[in-house]
Coordinates of C-alpha atoms and ligand atoms in Angstrom, one line a residue:
M1087 CA 152.2 23.2 187.2
R1088 CA 155.4 22.0 185.6
K1089 CA 154.5 23.8 182.4
N1090 CA 153.8 27.0 184.3
I1091 CA 157.3 26.9 185.9
L1092 CA 158.8 26.2 182.5
L1093 CA 156.9 29.1 181.0
K1094 CA 157.9 31.5 183.8
R1095 CA 161.6 30.6 183.6
Y1096 CA 161.6 30.8 179.7
N1097 CA 159.9 34.3 179.9
S1098 CA 162.3 35.6 182.5
I1099 CA 165.2 34.5 180.4
I1100 CA 163.7 36.2 177.3
E1101 CA 163.1 39.4 179.3
N1102 CA 166.7 39.4 180.6
I1103 CA 168.0 39.0 177.0
S1104 CA 165.8 41.8 175.8
N1105 CA 167.0 44.1 178.6
I1106 CA 170.6 43.4 177.8
K1107 CA 169.8 44.0 174.0
N1108 CA 168.1 47.4 174.9
S1109 CA 170.9 48.6 177.2
H1110 CA 173.7 47.7 174.7
N1111 CA 171.8 48.8 171.4
I1112 CA 171.8 45.3 170.0
N1113 CA 169.4 45.0 167.2
Y1114 CA 170.1 41.5 165.8
D1115 CA 168.1 38.3 167.0
I1116 CA 169.6 36.2 169.7
T1117 CA 168.6 32.5 169.6
L1118 CA 167.9 30.7 172.8
V1119 CA 168.8 27.0 172.6
A1120 CA 167.2 24.8 175.4
V1121 CA 169.8 22.3 176.7
T1122 CA 167.8 19.2 177.7
K1123 CA 170.7 16.9 178.6
Y1124 CA 169.5 16.9 182.4
S1125 CA 165.8 16.6 181.6
S1126 CA 163.4 13.8 181.5
I1127 CA 161.4 13.0 178.4
E1128 CA 158.3 14.1 180.3
V1129 CA 159.8 17.6 181.0
I1130 CA 160.9 17.9 177.6
N1131 CA 157.5 17.2 176.2
D1132 CA 155.9 19.8 178.6
F1133 CA 158.4 22.3 177.3
L1134 CA 157.4 21.6 173.7
E1135 CA 153.7 21.9 174.5
L1136 CA 154.5 25.6 175.2
K1137 CA 155.2 25.9 171.4
L1138 CA 158.0 28.4 171.9
S1139 CA 159.9 27.1 168.9
T1140 CA 163.2 26.9 170.6
P1141 CA 165.6 24.4 169.4
L1142 CA 166.6 21.8 171.9
A1143 CA 170.1 20.5 172.5
E1144 CA 171.8 17.4 173.7
S1145 CA 175.5 16.8 174.5
K1146 CA 175.8 12.9 174.1
A1147 CA 175.5 11.3 170.7
Q1148 CA 173.4 8.3 171.9
S1149 CA 171.0 10.6 173.8
L1150 CA 170.4 12.6 170.8
R1151 CA 169.8 9.5 168.8
D1152 CA 167.4 8.1 171.4
R1153 CA 165.5 11.3 172.2
S1154 CA 165.1 12.5 168.7
N1155 CA 163.5 9.0 167.9
I1156 CA 161.1 9.5 170.7
I1157 CA 160.5 13.2 170.4
K1158 CA 159.9 14.0 166.7
N1159 CA 158.5 17.4 166.8
A1160 CA 161.6 19.2 167.7
D1161 CA 164.5 20.9 166.1
W1162 CA 167.6 19.3 167.7
H1163 CA 171.1 20.6 168.0
F1164 CA 174.2 18.8 169.2
I1165 CA 176.7 20.5 171.6
G1166 CA 178.8 17.7 172.9
G1167 CA 182.2 16.1 172.0
V1168 CA 182.0 14.8 168.5
Q1169 CA 183.5 11.1 168.2
K1170 CA 184.1 9.6 164.7
N1171 CA 182.3 6.3 165.8
K1172 CA 179.2 8.2 166.8
I1173 CA 178.9 10.5 163.9
K1174 CA 176.2 8.5 162.4
Y1175 CA 174.0 9.1 165.5
I1176 CA 174.1 13.0 165.0
T1177 CA 174.8 13.8 161.4
G1178 CA 171.6 14.4 159.6
V1179 CA 169.7 14.2 163.0
A1180 CA 170.8 17.5 164.5
S1181 CA 170.0 20.6 162.3
L1182 CA 173.1 22.2 163.8
I1183 CA 176.1 20.3 165.3
Q1184 CA 177.7 23.2 167.4
S1185 CA 180.8 21.4 168.5
L1186 CA 183.1 20.3 165.7
D1187 CA 186.7 20.5 167.1
S1188 CA 189.1 18.6 164.8
I1189 CA 189.9 18.5 161.1
D1190 CA 189.7 14.8 161.3
T1191 CA 186.1 14.6 162.5
L1192 CA 185.2 17.4 159.8
L1193 CA 186.6 15.2 157.1
F1194 CA 185.0 12.2 158.4
M1195 CA 181.6 13.9 158.8
D1196 CA 181.9 15.4 155.2
E1197 CA 182.4 11.8 153.9
Y1198 CA 179.6 10.4 155.9
S1199 CA 177.4 13.2 154.7
K1200 CA 178.4 12.7 151.1
K1201 CA 177.5 9.1 151.3
N1202 CA 174.1 9.7 152.8
G1203 CA 173.0 12.7 150.7
I1204 CA 173.3 15.2 153.7
V1205 CA 174.6 18.7 153.9
Q1206 CA 175.3 19.1 157.6
N1207 CA 175.3 22.6 159.2
V1208 CA 177.9 22.9 161.9
L1209 CA 179.7 25.5 164.2
L1210 CA 183.4 25.3 164.8
Q1211 CA 184.3 25.0 168.5
F1212 CA 187.2 27.0 169.7
N1213 CA 189.0 26.5 173.1
I1214 CA 188.9 30.0 174.5
S1215 CA 189.5 29.2 178.1
D1216 CA 192.9 27.4 177.6
E1217 CA 191.9 24.6 180.0
S1218 CA 193.2 21.4 178.4
Q1219 CA 190.1 19.3 179.3
K1220 CA 188.0 21.6 177.2
N1221 CA 187.6 20.7 173.5
G1222 CA 188.1 23.1 170.7
F1223 CA 190.4 24.3 168.0
A1224 CA 193.2 26.7 169.0
I1225 CA 192.1 30.3 168.4
N1226 CA 195.3 31.1 166.4
A1227 CA 194.4 28.2 164.0
Y1228 CA 191.2 29.8 162.9
K1229 CA 192.2 30.7 159.4
M1230 CA 193.6 27.3 158.6
V1231 CA 190.6 25.6 160.1
Y1232 CA 188.0 27.8 158.2
D1233 CA 189.9 27.5 154.9
K1234 CA 189.9 23.7 155.3
S1235 CA 186.2 23.6 156.1
L1236 CA 185.4 25.6 152.8
E1237 CA 186.8 22.7 150.9
L1238 CA 184.2 20.3 152.2
N1239 CA 181.0 20.3 150.0
N1240 CA 178.8 18.4 152.5
I1241 CA 179.6 20.7 155.6
N1242 CA 178.4 24.1 155.9
V1243 CA 180.0 26.1 158.6
L1244 CA 177.5 28.6 160.0
G1245 CA 179.7 30.0 162.7
L1246 CA 181.6 29.5 165.9
M1247 CA 181.0 28.1 169.4
G1248 CA 183.0 28.5 172.6
M1249 CA 182.7 28.1 176.4
A1250 CA 184.2 30.2 179.0
K1251 CA 186.0 29.0 182.1
Y1252 CA 183.7 28.4 184.8
T1253 CA 184.8 31.2 187.4
D1254 CA 183.5 34.0 189.4
D1255 CA 186.1 36.3 187.7
I1256 CA 184.0 38.3 185.2
S1257 CA 187.1 39.8 183.7
V1258 CA 188.3 36.4 182.7
I1259 CA 184.9 35.4 181.2
N1260 CA 184.7 38.7 179.3
K1261 CA 188.1 38.3 177.9
E1262 CA 187.5 34.7 176.7
F1263 CA 184.3 35.5 174.9
E1264 CA 185.9 38.5 173.4
S1265 CA 188.6 36.4 172.0
L1266 CA 186.1 34.4 170.1
R1267 CA 184.1 37.5 168.9
V1268 CA 187.4 38.7 167.5
I1269 CA 187.9 35.7 165.2
Y1270 CA 184.3 35.6 164.4
D1271 CA 184.4 39.2 163.2
N1272 CA 187.7 38.5 161.4
I1273 CA 186.1 35.6 159.4
K1274 CA 183.1 37.6 158.6
S1275 CA 185.0 40.5 157.3
E1276 CA 187.8 38.6 155.5
Y1277 CA 185.5 36.0 153.8
R1278 CA 182.2 37.7 153.4
N1279 CA 180.3 34.5 153.4
E1280 CA 176.6 35.0 154.1
I1281 CA 175.9 31.7 155.7
F1282 CA 178.5 32.4 158.3
N1283 CA 176.4 34.3 160.9
T1284 CA 176.2 32.4 164.2
L1285 CA 178.3 33.1 167.3
S1286 CA 177.1 30.6 170.0
M1287 CA 178.5 31.6 173.4
G1288 CA 176.9 31.7 176.8
M1289 CA 175.3 29.2 179.1
S1290 CA 173.1 29.7 182.4
S1291 CA 176.0 31.3 184.4
D1292 CA 177.4 33.5 181.8
Y1293 CA 175.0 34.3 178.9
E1294 CA 174.5 37.9 180.0
I1295 CA 178.3 38.5 179.7
A1296 CA 178.3 36.5 176.3
I1297 CA 175.6 38.6 174.9
K1298 CA 177.5 41.8 175.8
Q1299 CA 180.4 40.4 174.0
G1300 CA 178.5 39.7 170.8
S1301 CA 176.9 36.3 171.2
N1302 CA 173.8 35.6 169.1
M1303 CA 173.0 32.1 170.3
V1304 CA 172.9 31.1 173.9
R1305 CA 172.6 27.6 175.2
I1306 CA 170.6 27.3 178.4
G1307 CA 170.1 24.2 180.5
S1308 CA 170.0 24.5 184.2
T1309 CA 168.2 28.0 184.5
L1310 CA 165.3 26.5 182.5
F1311 CA 165.2 22.9 183.7
E1312 CA 166.8 22.6 187.1
D1313 CA 164.9 20.7 189.9
L1314 CA 162.2 19.6 187.5
I1315 CA 161.6 16.0 187.2
Ligands
PLP2834 C1 175.4 21.5 179.4 C2 175.8 22.6 178.4 C3 175.3 23.8 178.4 C4 174.2 24.3 179.3 O1 174.7 24.5 180.6 P1 173.8 25.1 181.8 O2 174.9 25.7 182.6 O3 173.1 24.1 182.4 O4 173.0 26.3 181.2 C5 175.6 24.7 177.3 N1 176.5 24.3 176.4 C6 177.2 23.1 176.4 C7 178.3 22.9 175.4 C8 176.8 22.2 177.4 O5 177.5 21.0 177.5

């Protein structure tokens, strides 16, 4: 029963994505990441039994540590605030840490990775909504930040992540996603680094807009998992 609901929801998101791709002549793959932060272990296991090979994402370091210990057959991402004292819970555990938002934590994660023989894949999170409570580097610092990241041997920056303001004003959301796509395109064309190929934007409420603005990774929680216990 629960599995049927999950499959229906998943299929309807995939169909939506496919329709947007068709109507906007998008020919690259768009990765769906299932955000499990509101879900129980039982619901997550049902989802995994569908064998959709969708990465899962958590936003709290301890939850990632605990859940990845219980659920071994999943590809985990981390999407929450990265704190130095919890870097050990996520580094080498998540295949992609999407939310690196300070030079300090980048340096610290690089050190930790070096000591533990890890090369950690990350995305750099940018603050595109100008809300002071949101995490992220300032857009206009992107060159400095990316240059710095290239000096770190145990960190691979695969791309960028950003969150738009939570608002009904579609023009605001469009503008914010566009600002991240612009620096993503700039980095791609200025550095021509093959591993830099991920633009993670869009959640349940705004993934359609994000895809139109160039996103190739959407992070969806509530549309998949809401009201399932
Ligand atoms: C919770 C969360 C999501 C998913 O949000 P939904 O609106 O439930 O789809 C995506 N990205 C980040 C960074 C999140 O914290």
